[in-house]
PDB file of C-alpha atoms in Angstrom:
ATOM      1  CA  UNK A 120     -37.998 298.550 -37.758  1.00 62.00           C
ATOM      2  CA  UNK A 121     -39.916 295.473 -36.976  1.00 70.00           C
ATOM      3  CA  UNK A 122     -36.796 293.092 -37.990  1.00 74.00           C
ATOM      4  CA  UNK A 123     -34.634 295.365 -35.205  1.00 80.00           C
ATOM      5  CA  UNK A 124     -36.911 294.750 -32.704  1.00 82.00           C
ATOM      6  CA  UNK A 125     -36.142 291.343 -30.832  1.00 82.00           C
ATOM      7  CA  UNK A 126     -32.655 292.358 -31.237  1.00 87.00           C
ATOM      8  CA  UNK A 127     -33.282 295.761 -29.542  1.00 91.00           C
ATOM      9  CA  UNK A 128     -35.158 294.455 -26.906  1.00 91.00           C
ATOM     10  CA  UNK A 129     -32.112 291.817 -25.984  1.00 91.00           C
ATOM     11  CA  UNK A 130     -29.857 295.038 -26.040  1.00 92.00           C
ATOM     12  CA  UNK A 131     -31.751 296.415 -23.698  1.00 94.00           C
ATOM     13  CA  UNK A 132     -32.187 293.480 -21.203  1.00 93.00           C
ATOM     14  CA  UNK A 133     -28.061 293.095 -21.891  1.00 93.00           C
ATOM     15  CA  UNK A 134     -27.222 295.280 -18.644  1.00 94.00           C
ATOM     16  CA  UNK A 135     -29.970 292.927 -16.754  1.00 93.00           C
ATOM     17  CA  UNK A 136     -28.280 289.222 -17.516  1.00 94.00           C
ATOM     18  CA  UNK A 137     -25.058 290.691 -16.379  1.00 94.00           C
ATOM     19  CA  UNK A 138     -26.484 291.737 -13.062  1.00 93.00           C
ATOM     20  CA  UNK A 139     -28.064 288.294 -12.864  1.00 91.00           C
ATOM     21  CA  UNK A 140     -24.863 285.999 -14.085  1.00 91.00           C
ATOM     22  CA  UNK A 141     -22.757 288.993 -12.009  1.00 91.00           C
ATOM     23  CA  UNK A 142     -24.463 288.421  -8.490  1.00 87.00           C
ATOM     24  CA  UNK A 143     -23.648 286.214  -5.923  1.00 86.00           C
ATOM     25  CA  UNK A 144     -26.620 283.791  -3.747  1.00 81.00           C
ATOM     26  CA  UNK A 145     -24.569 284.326  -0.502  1.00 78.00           C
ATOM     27  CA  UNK A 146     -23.152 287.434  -0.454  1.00 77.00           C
ATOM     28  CA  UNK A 147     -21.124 286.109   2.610  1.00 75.00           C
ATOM     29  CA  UNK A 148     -19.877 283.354   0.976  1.00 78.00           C
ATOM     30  CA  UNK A 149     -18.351 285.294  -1.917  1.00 75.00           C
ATOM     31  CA  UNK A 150     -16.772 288.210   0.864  1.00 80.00           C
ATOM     32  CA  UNK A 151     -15.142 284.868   2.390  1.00 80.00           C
ATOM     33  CA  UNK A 152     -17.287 284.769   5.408  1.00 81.00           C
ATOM     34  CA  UNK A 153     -19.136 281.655   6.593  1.00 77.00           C
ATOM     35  CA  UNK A 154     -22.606 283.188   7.064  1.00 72.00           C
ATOM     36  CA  UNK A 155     -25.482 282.752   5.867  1.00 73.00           C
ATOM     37  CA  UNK A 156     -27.199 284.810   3.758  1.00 73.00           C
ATOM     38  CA  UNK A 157     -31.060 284.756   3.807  1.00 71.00           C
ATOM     39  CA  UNK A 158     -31.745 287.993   1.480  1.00 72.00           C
ATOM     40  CA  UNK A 159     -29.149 286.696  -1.248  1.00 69.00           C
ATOM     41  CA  UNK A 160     -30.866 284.045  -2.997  1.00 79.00           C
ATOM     42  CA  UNK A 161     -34.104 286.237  -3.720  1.00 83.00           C
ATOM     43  CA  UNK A 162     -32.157 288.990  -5.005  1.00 84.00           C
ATOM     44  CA  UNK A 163     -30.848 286.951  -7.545  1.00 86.00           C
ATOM     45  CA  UNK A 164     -34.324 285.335  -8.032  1.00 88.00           C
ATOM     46  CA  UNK A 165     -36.283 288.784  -8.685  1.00 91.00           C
ATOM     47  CA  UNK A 166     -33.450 289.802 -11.317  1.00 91.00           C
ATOM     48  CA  UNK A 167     -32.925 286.312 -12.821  1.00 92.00           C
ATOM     49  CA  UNK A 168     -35.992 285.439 -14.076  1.00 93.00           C
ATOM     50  CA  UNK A 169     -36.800 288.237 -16.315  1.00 94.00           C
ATOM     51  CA  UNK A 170     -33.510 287.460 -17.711  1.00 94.00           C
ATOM     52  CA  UNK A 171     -34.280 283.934 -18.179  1.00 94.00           C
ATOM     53  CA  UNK A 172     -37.103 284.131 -19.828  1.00 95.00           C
ATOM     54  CA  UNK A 173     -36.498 287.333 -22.532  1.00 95.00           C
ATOM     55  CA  UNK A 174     -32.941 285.229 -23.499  1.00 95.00           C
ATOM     56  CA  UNK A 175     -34.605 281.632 -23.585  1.00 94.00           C
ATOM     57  CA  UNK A 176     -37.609 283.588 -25.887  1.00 93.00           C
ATOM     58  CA  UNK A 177     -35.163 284.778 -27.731  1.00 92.00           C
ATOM     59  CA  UNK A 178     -32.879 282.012 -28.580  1.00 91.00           C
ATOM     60  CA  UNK A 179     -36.564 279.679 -29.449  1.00 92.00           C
ATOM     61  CA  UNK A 180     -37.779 283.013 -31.336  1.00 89.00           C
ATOM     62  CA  UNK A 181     -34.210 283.172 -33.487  1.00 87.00           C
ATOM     63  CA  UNK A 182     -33.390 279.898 -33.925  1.00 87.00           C
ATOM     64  CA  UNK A 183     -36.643 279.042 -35.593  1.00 86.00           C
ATOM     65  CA  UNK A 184     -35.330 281.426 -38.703  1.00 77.00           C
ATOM     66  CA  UNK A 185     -32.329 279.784 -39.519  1.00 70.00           C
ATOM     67  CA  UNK A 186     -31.766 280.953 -43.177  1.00 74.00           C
ATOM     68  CA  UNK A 187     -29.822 283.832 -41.601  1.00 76.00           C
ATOM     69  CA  UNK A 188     -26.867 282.876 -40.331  1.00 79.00           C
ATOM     70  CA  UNK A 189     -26.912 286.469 -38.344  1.00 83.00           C
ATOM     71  CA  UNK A 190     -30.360 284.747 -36.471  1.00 84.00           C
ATOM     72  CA  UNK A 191     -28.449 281.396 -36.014  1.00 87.00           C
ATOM     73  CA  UNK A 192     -25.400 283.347 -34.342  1.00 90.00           C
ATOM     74  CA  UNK A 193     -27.756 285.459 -32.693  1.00 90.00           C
ATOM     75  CA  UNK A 194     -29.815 282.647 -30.738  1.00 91.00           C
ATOM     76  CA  UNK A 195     -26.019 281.039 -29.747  1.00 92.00           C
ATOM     77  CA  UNK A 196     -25.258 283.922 -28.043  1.00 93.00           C
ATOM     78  CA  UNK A 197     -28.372 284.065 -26.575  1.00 94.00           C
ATOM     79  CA  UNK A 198     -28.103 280.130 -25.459  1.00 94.00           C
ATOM     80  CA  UNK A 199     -24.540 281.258 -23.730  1.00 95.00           C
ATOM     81  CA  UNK A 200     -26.485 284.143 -21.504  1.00 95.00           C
ATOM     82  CA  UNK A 201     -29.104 282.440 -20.656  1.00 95.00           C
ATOM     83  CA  UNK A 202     -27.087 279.066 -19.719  1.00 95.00           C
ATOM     84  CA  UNK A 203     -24.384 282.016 -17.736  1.00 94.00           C
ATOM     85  CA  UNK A 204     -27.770 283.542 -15.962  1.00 94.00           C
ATOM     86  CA  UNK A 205     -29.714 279.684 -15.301  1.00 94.00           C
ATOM     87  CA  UNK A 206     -26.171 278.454 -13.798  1.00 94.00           C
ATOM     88  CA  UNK A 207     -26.554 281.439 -10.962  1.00 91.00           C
ATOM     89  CA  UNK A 208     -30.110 280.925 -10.420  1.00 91.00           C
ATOM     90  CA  UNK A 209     -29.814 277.122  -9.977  1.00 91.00           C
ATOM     91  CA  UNK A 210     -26.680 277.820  -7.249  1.00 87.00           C
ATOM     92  CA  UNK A 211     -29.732 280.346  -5.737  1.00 86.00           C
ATOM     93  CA  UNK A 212     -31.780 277.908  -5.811  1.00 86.00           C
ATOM     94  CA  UNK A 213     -29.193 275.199  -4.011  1.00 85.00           C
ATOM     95  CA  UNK A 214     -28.552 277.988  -1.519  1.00 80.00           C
ATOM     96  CA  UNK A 215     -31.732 278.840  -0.701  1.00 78.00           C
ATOM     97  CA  UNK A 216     -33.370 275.344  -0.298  1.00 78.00           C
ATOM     98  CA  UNK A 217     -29.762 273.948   1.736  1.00 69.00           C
ATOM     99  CA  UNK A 218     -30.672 272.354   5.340  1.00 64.00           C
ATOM    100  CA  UNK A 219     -29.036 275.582   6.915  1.00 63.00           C
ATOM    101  CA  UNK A 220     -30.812 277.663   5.338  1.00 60.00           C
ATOM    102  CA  UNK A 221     -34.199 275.858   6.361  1.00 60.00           C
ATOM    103  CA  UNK A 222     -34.187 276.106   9.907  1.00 66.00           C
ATOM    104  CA  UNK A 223     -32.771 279.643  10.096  1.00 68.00           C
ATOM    105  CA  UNK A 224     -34.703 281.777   7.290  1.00 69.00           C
ATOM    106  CA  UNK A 225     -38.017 280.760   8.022  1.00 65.00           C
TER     107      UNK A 225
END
């Protein structure tokens, strides 16, 4: 059971990195509205970073144990979701930190 268990607990944050490569910083923006959006980018902080981190961990954790080649495929796929998940927070992060956003979310 103890060899199932990193794998189980990226299942189970699966449904998470989805939501956080899935959701949009300006929710405006992606309805085709020029508005900004002050409550998008920290939506997409709060479910981001959990993601981050438990797929980063894992692809470190896996790739260390490369004699497997089900590890070494394992911490690839976890490098593509957490690249998918740090390319959303980074536009976040552009959104939320833009000179717009500045002046009129503070």
């Amino acid at each position: 059971m103890h060899r199932m268990a990193p794998y189980l607990v990226l299942v189970a944050a699966l449904p998470l990195a989805i939501l956080a490569a899935a959701l949009p910083a300006n929710s405006y923006k992606a309805q085709g509205i020029t508005a900004l959006d002050c409550d998008g980018p920290i939506s997409v902080f709060i479910i981001a970073l959990p993601a981050l981190v438990i797929y980063a961990a894992g692809a470190i954790l896996l790739y260390r144990d490369r004699s497997r080649r089900f590890h070494y495929m394992a911490a690839l796929c976890c490098l593509l979701v957490t690249l998918a998940v740090g390319w959303n927070f980074i536009a976040a992060v552009r959104e939320s930190y833009g000179d717009a956003s500045i002046e009129a979310c503070a």
